[in-house]
Coordinates of C-alpha atoms in Angstrom, one line a residue:
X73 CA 0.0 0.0 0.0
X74 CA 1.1 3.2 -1.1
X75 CA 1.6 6.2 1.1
X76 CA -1.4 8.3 2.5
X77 CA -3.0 5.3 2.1
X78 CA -0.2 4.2 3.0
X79 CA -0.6 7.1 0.8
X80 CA 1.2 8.7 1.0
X81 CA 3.4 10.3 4.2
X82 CA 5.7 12.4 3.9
X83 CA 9.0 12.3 4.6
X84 CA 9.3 13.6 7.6
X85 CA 9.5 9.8 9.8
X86 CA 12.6 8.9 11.5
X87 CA 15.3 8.6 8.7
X88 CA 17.4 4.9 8.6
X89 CA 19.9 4.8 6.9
X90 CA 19.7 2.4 4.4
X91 CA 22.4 -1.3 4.4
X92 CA 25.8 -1.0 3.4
X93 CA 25.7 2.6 4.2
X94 CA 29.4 2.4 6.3
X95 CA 31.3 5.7 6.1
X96 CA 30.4 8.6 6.6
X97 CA 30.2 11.7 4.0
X98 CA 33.3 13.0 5.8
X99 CA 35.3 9.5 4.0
X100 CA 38.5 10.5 2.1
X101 CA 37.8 11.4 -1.6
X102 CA 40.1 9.1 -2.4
X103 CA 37.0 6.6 -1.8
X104 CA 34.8 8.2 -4.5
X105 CA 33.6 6.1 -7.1
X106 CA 34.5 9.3 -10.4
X107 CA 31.1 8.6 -11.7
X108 CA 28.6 9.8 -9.2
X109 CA 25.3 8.2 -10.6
X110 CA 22.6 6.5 -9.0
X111 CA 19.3 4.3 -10.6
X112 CA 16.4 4.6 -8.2
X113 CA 13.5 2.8 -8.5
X114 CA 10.0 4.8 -7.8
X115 CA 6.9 2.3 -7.6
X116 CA 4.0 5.0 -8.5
X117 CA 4.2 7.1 -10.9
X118 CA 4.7 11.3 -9.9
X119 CA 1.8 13.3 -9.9
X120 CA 3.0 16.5 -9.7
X121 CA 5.8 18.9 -8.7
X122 CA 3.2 21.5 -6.9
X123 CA 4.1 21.6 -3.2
X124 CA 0.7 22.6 -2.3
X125 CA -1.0 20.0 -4.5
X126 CA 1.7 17.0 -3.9
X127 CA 0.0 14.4 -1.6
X128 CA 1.6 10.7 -3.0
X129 CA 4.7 9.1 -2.6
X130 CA 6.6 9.8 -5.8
X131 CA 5.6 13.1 -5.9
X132 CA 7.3 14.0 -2.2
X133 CA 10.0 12.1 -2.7
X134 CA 10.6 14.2 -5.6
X135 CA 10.3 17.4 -3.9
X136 CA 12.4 16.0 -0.8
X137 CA 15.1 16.2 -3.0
X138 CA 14.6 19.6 -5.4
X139 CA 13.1 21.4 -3.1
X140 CA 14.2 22.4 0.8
X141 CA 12.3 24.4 3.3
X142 CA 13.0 25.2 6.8
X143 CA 14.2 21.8 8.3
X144 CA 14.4 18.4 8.0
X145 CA 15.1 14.8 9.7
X146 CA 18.5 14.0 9.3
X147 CA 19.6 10.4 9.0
X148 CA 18.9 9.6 12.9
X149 CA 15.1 11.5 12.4
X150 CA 16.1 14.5 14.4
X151 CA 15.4 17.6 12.9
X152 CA 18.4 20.2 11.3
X153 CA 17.7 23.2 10.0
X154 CA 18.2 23.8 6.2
X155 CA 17.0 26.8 4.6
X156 CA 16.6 28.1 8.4
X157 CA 19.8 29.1 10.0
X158 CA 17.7 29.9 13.6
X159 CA 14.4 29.9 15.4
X160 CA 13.3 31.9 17.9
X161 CA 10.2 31.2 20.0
X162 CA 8.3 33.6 22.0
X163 CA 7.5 32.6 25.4
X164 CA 3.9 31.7 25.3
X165 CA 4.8 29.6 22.4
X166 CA 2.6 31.7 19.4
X167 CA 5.5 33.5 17.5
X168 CA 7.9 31.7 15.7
X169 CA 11.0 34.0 13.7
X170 CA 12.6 31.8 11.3
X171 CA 16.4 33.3 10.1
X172 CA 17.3 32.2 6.6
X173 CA 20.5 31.9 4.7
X174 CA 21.7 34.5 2.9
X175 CA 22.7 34.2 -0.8
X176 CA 20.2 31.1 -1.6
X177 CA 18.7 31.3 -5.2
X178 CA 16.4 29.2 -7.0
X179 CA 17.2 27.2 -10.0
X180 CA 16.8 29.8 -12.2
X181 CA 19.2 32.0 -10.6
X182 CA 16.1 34.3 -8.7
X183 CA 17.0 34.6 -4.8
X184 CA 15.4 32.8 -2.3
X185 CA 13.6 35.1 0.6
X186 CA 11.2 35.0 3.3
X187 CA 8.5 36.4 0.9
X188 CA 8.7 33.2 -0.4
X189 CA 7.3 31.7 2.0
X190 CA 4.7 34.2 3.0
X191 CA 3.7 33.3 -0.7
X192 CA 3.8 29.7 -0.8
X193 CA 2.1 29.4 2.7
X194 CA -0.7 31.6 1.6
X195 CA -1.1 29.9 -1.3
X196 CA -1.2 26.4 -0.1
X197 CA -4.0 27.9 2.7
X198 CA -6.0 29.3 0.0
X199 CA -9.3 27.4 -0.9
X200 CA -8.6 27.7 -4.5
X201 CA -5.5 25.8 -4.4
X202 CA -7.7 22.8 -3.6
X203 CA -4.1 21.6 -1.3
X204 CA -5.2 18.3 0.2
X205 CA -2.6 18.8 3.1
X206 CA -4.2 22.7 4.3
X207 CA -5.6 21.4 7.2
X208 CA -1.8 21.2 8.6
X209 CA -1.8 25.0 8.6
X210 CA -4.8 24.8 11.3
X211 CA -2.5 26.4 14.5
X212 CA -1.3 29.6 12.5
X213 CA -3.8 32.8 13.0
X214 CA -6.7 32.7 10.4
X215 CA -5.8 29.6 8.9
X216 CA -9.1 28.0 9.7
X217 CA -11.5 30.9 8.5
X218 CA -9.4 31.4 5.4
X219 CA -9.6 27.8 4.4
X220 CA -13.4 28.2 5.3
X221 CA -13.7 30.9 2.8
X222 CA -14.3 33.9 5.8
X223 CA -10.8 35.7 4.9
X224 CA -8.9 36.7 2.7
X225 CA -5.2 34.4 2.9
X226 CA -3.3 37.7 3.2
X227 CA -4.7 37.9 6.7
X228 CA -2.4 34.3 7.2
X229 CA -0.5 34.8 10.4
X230 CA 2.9 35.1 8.5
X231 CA 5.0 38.1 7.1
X232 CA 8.3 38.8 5.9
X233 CA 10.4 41.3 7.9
X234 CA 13.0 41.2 5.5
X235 CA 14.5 38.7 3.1
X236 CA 15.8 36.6 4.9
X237 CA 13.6 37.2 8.4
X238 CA 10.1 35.2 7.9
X239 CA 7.6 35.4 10.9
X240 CA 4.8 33.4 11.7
X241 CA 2.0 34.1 14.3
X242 CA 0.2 30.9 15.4
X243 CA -3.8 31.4 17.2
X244 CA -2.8 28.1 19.3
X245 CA 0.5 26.7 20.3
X246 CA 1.8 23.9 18.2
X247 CA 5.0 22.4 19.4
X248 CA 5.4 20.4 15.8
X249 CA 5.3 23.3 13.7
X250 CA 9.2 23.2 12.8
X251 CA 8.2 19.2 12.3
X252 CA 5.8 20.9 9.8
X253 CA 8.1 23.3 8.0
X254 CA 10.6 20.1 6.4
X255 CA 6.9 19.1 4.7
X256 CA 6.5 20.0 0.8
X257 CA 3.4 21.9 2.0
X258 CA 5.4 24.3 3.6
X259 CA 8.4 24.8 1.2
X260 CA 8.6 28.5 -0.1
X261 CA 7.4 28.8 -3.9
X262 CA 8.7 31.5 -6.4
X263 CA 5.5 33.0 -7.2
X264 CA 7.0 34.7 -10.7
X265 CA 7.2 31.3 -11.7
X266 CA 3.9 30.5 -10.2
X267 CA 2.3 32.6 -11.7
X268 CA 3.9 32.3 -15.6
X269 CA 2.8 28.8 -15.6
X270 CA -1.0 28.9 -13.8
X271 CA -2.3 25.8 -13.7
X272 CA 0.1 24.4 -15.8
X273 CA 3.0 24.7 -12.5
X274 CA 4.9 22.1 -11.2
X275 CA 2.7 19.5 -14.5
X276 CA 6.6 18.8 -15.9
X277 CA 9.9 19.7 -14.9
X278 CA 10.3 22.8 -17.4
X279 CA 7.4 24.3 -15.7
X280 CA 9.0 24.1 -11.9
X281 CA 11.9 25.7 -10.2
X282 CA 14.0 24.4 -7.4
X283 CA 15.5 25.6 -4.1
X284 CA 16.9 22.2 -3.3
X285 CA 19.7 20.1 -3.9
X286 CA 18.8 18.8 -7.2
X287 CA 16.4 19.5 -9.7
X288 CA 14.4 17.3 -11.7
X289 CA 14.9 16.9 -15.6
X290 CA 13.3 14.8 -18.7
X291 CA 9.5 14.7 -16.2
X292 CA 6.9 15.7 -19.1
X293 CA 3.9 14.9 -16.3
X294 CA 3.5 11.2 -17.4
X295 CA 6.6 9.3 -18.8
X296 CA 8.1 6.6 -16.6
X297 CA 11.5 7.6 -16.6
X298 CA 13.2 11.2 -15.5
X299 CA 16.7 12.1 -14.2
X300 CA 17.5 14.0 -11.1
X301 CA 20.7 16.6 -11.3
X302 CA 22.9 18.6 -9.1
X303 CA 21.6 21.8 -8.6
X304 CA 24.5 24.3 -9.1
X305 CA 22.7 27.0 -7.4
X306 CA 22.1 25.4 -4.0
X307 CA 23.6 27.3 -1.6
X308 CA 24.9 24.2 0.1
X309 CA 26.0 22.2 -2.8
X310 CA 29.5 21.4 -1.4
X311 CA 28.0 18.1 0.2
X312 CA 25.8 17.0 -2.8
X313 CA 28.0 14.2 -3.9
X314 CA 25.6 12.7 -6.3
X315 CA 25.7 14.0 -10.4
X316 CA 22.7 11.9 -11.8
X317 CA 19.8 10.1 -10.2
X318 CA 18.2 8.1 -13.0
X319 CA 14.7 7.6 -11.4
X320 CA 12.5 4.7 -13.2
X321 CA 9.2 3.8 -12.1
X322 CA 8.7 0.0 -12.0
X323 CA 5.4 -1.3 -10.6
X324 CA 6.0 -5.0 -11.4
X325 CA 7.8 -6.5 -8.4
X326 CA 9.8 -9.3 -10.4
X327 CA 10.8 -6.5 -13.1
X328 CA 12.3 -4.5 -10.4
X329 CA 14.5 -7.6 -9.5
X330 CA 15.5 -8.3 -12.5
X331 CA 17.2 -4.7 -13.1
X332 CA 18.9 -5.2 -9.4
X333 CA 19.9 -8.7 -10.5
X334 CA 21.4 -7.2 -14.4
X335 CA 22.7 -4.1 -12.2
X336 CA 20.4 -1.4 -14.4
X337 CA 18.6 -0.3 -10.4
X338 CA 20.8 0.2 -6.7
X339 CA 17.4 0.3 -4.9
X340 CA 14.9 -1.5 -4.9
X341 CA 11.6 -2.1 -2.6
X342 CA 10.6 -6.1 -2.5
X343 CA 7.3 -7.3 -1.8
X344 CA 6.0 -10.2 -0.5
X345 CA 7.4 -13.8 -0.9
X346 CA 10.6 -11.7 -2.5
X347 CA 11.5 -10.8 1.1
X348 CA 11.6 -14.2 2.1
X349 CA 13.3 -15.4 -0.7
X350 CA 16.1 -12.4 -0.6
X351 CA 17.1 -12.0 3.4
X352 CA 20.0 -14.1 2.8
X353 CA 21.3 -11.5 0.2
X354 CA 24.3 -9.6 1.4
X355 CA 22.5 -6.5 0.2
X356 CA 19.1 -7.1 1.9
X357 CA 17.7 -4.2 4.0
X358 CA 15.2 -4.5 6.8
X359 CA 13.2 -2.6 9.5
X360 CA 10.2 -2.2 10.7
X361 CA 8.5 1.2 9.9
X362 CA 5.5 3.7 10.8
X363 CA 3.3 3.0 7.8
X364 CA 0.1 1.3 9.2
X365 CA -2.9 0.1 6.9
X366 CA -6.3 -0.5 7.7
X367 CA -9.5 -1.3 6.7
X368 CA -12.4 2.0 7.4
X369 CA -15.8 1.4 8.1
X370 CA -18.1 3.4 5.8
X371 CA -20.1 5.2 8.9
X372 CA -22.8 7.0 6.0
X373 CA -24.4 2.8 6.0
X374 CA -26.7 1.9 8.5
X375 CA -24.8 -1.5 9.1
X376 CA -21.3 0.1 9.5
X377 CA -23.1 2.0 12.1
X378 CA -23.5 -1.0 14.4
X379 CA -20.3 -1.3 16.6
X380 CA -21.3 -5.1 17.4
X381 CA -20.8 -5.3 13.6
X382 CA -17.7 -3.6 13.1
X383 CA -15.9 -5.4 16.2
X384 CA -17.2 -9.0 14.7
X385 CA -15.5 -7.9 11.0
X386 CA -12.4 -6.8 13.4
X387 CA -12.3 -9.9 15.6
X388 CA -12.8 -12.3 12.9
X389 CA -9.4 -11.6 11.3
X390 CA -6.4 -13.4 12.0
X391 CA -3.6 -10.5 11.8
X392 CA -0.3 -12.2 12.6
X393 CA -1.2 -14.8 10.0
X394 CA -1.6 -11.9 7.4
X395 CA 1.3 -10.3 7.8
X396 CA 3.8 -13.5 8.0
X397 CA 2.1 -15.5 5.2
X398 CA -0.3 -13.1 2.8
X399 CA 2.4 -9.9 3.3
X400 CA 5.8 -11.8 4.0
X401 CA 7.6 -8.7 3.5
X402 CA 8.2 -7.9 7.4
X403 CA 5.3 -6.3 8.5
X404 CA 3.8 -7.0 12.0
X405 CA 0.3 -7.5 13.1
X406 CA -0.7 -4.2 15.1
X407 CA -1.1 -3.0 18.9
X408 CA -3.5 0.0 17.4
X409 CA -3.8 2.9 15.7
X410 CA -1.2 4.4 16.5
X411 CA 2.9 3.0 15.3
X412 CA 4.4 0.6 17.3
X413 CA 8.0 2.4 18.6
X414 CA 6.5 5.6 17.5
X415 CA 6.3 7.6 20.5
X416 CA 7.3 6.5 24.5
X417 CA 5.5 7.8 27.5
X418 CA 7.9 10.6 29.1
X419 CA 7.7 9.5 32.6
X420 CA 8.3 6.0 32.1
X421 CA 9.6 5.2 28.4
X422 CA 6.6 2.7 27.6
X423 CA 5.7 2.5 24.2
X424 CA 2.7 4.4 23.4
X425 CA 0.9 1.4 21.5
X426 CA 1.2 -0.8 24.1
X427 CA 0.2 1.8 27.0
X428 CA -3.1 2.6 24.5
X429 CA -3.6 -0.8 23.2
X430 CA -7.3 -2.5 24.1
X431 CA -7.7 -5.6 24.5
X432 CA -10.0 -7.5 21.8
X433 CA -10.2 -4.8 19.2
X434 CA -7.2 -6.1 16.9
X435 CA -6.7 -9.9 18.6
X436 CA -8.5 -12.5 16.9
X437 CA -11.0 -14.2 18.8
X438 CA -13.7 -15.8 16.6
X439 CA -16.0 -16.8 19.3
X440 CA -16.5 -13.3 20.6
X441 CA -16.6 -12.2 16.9
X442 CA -20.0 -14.8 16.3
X443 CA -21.4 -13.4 19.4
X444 CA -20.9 -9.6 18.5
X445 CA -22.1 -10.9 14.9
X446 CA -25.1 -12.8 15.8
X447 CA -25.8 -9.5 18.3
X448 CA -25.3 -6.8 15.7
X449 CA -27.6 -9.2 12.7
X450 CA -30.5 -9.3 15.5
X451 CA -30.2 -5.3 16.0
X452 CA -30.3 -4.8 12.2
X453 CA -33.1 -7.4 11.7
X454 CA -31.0 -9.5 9.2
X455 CA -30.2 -13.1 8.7
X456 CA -27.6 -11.8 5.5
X457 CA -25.3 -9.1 5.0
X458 CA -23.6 -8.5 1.5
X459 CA -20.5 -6.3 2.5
X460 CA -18.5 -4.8 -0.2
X461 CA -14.9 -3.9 0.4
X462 CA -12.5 -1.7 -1.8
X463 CA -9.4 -1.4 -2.7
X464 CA -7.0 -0.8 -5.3
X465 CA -5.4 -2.8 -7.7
X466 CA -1.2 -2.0 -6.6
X467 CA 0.5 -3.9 -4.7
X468 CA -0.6 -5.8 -1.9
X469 CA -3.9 -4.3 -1.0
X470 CA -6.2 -6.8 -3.2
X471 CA -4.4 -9.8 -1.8
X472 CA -5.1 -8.4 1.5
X473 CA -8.9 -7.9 0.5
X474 CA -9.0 -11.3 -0.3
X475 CA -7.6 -12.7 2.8
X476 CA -9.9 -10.8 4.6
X477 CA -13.2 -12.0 2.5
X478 CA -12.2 -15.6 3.1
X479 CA -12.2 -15.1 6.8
X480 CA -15.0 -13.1 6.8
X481 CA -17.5 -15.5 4.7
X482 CA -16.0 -18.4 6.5
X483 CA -16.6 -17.7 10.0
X484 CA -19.6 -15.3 10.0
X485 CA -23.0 -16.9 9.3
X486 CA -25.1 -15.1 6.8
X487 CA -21.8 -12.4 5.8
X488 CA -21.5 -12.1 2.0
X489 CA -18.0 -9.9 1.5
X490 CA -17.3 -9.4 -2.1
X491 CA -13.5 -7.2 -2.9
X492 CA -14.3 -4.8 -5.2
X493 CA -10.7 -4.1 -6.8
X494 CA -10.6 -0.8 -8.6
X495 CA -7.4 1.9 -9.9
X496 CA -6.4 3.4 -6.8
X497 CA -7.7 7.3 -7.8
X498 CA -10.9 5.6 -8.1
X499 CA -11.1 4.5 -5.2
X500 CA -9.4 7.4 -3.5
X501 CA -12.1 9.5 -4.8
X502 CA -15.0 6.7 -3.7
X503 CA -13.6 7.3 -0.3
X504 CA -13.3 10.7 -0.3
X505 CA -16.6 11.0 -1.2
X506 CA -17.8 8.3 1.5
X507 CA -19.6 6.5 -0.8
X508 CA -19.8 3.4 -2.9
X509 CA -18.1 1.1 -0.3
X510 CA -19.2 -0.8 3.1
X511 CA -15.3 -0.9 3.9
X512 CA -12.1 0.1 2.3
X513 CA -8.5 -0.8 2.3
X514 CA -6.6 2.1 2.8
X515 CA -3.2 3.2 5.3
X516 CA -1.0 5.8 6.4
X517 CA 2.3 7.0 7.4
X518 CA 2.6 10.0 9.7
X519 CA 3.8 13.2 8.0
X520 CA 5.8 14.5 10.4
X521 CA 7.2 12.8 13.9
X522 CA 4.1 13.9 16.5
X523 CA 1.0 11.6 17.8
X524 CA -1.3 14.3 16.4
X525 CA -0.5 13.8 12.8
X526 CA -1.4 9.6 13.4
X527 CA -4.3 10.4 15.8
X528 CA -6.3 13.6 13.6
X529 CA -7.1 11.6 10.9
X530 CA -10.2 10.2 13.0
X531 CA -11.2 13.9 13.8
X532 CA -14.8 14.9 12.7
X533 CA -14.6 16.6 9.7
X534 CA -10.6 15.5 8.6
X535 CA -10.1 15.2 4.9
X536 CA -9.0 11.6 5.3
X537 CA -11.2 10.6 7.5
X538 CA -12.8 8.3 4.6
X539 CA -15.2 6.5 7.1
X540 CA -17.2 9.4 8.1
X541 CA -16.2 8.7 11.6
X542 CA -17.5 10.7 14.8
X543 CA -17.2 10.7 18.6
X544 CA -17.1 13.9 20.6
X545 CA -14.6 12.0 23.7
X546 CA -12.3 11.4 21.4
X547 CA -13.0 15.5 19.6
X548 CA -12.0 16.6 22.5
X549 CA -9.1 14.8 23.6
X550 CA -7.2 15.9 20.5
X551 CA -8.8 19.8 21.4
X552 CA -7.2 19.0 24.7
X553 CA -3.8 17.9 23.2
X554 CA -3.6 20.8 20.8
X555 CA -4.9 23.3 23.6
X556 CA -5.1 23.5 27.4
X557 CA -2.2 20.8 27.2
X558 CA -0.2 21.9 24.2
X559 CA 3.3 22.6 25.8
X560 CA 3.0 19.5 29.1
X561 CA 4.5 17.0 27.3
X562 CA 3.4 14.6 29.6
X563 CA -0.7 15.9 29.7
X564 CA -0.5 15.8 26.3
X565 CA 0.7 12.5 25.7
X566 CA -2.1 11.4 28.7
X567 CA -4.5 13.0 26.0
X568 CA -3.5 11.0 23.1
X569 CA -3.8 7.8 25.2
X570 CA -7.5 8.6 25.9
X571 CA -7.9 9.5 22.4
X572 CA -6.5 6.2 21.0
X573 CA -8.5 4.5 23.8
X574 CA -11.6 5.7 22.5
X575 CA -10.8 5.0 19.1
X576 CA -10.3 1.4 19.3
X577 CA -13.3 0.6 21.7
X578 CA -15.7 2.4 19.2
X579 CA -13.4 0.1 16.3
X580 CA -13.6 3.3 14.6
X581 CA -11.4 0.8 11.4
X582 CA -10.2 -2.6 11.8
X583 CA -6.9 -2.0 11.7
X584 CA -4.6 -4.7 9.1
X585 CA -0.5 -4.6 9.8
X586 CA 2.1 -2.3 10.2
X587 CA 4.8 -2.2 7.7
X588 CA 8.3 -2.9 6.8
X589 CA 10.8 -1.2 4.7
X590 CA 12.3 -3.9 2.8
X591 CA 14.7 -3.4 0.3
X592 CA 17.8 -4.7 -1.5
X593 CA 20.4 -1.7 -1.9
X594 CA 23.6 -1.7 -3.9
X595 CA 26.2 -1.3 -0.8
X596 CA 28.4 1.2 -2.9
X597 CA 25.9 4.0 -2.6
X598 CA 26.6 5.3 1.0
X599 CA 24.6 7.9 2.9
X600 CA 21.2 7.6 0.5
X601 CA 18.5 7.6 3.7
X602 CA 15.3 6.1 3.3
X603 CA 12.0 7.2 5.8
X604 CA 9.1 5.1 6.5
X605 CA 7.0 6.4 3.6
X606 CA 9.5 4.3 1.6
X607 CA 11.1 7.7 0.0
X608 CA 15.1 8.2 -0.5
X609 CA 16.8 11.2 0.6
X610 CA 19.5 12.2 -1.5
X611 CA 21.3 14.9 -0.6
X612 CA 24.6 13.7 1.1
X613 CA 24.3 10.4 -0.6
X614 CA 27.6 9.3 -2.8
X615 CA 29.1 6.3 -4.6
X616 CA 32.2 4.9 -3.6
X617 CA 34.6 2.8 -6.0

């Protein structure tokens, strides 16, 4: 499954560093392969090089790498400043002053300043930009009733005080917000370029520019194949190692192994029985990540309404079965909602999923699953229920469909699931629209490192909130989180753990696996970091000979 759903995360998960990754950038040159070129593998194809528009995997790996904005993770996941040389914070937490770097120009030779980002920010915010990641921008001032259409986005809470000073004036605190800076959402954007293309921006690599270490060539908005390039006007080009990135999109599983096996790929991602088959390869890479997928209950449909229901179609699936025999690839059969080794209590150091995990909500237990059954058919009058899942047809997520129809129809009298496989925008725009669908296959993988970017995606009213899902305790627990309790570290967490609580009683979505990063990597391309979205970060990455 693909990023958000999985699609699509971002980028911004704890960076590992991927096998055969040894030395350090700081190795002699005399360990420099002369030709610095790399073949990456991309499994989707981009869909565009618009920061505010770019939701799916390709597309922000993409800009990871030709575009930079404030921070980002570096290869341990803690964040470094980039285009930001300093921060400072007022004292009750609502003003953030971000310092740039002098001297930085785009791609096209034009300077790089804070109006930039006053631009990009208020043009990602505004409702006709249609961005699917706005919602992000809820904590700065008159972000909420500018994406509601009540004012104007020049009244955004940010403002350049020079060219390189950018200010930003938050209406709540939000400890994350320079967790939400290294997003794509919140890059700057040249607005003379902008604006010369309209609608047009960011549709090939002619019509974009790039602040970032490389920029992106031979991208006509649909071909399969496009180079990445050293950006000679990055201001911090001196550790960009790397000439050429040949980036290919492969989709086929046993193509991509057979251009690692005839040496025409250095990376690529393996799925399924390929994992098993390949551990024993001195160039296999594996470990465990933050990308968890899940099944939504569609709550618009009477039946999906009926928690008895929706806790027998949890119970009745055997998780740890799926993941080592239907996935294979290393994924784990989950505590929650919520990432196993995501986050730690800060009083004690217990993992979050296992301080919020509830017991029978992801376990199997098929007897209880025939009683809540039998209990929910009774309250809905019904001695059959035809229950169509979705899901789209790339990689494993009609396999997982499948496996969860057979155990479904086998141990549920009178339950008729039938997988309905379709293209994945299809059915991204089913769900989106909440209709079409008893249940649907879809996933995630947290945009930046903070409980609330896992947890609000159950929130009334959230974008990707595909079920419809609604429950005021768990409203307010994440009001409480990003309010009263926004700068204890340790009532906040306490917040989340009701939250997730709440969650998993109600079986707001039957939760599926968490998964793996599995790769095979060519060991003489050091320092290329991969994040739990299943992107590569490229920036000090180099080959050695």
């Amino acid at each position: 499954m693909d990023k958000k759903w999985k699609v699509s995360t971002l980028f911004i998960m704890t960076s590992m560093v991927l096998a055969g990754c040894g030395k350090s950038a700081s190795a002699g040159t005399h360990d420099y392969a002369a030709k610095q070129s790399y073949n990456l593998m991309a499994n989707t194809e981009v869909e565009t090089m618009d920061p505010s528009l770019a939701d799916d995997s390709a597309s922000l790996t993409q800009l990871n790498n030709t575009n930079e904005g404030l921070y980002h993770p570096n290869r341990n996941g803690k964040l470094v400043a980039e285009a930001a040389t300093k921060t400072k914070i007022s004292k009750d937490g609502l003003t953030y002053t971000f310092t740039l770097h002098k001297g930085m120009k785009w791609s096209n030779g034009d300077p790089v300043t804070a109006q930039n980002f006053v631009y990009g920010w208020e043009r990602t915010v505004n409702p006709k930009t249609k961005a699917p990641n706005a919602f992000l921008y809820a904590p700065v001032k008159n972000a909420n009733a500018i994406m509601s259409g009540k004012k104007n986005p020049k009244t955004l809470g940010v403002k350049a005080i020079n060219k390189t000073t950018f200010e930003v004036e938050l209406s709540q605190e939000a400890p994350y917000l320079k967790q939400l800076t290294s997003m794509p959402a919140f890059f700057p954007q040249n607005q003379k370029v902008v604006e010369k293309y309209g609608k047009s921006y960011g549709t090939k690599s002619d019509k974009s520019v790039y602040n970032g270490p490389f920029i992106q060539t031979g991208w006509t908005g649909s071909n399969l194949s496009w180079k990445l390039k050293k950006n000679s006007h990055y201001w911090n080009r001196k550790v960009v190692r790397l000439a050429t990135v040949n980036m290919q999109v492969v989709q086929n599983p046993s193509t991509a192994l057979n251009l690692y096996q005839s040496k025409k790929l250095d990376d690529i991602s393996l799925e399924g029985e390929q994992a098993t088959q390949e551990k024993n390869n001195k160039d296999f890479y594996s470990s465990l990540d933050n990308q968890m997928s899940y099944a939504v209950y569609n709550f618009k449909y009477k039946s999906m309404q009926n928690i008895n229901i929706r806790r027998a179609l949890s119970l009745v699936v055997n998780r740890k079965q799926l993941a080592s025999k239907v996935l294979s690839d290393g994924s784990i059969a989950p505590k929650g909602f919520v990432p196993a080794k995501f986050t730690t209590n800060p009083n004690n150091g217990t993992d979050f999923a296992t301080e919020a995990s509830v017991p029978n909500t992801v376990n199997r237990n098929v007897a209880l699953a025939k009683k809540y059954w039998a209990k929910g058919m009774k309250q809905l009058g019904k001695s059959k229920l035809t229950i169509q899942l979705m899901c789209w047809d790339e990689g494993s997520n009609s396999k997982v469909g499948e496996y969860m129809q057979s155990q479904v129809n086998q141990y549920l009298k009178g339950a008729n699931m039938k997988v309905n496989v379709m293209p994945k925008k299809s059915a991204i725009t089913k769900m989106s629209a909440h209709t079409g669908f008893d249940m649907a296959l879809t996933g995630w993988s947290p945009d930046f490192h903070d409980l609330m970017d896992v947890l609000q995606l159950e929130q009334t009213g959230n974008p990707y909130n595909f079920g419809s899902f609604s429950n005021k305790n768990f409203d307010n627990y994440m009001k409480a989180a990003i309010g009263k309790d926004a700068n204890n570290n340790q009532a906040r967490y306490e917040d989340y753990v009701k939250a997730e609580k709440v969650l998993m009683k109600q079986q707001a979505v039957s939760m599926v696996d968490q998964g793996a990063a599995t790769y095979l990597h060519n060991r003489k391309v050091k320092n290329a970091s991969t994040t739990t979205d299943g992107g590569t970060y490229l920036k000090r990455a180099y080959v050695v000979k």
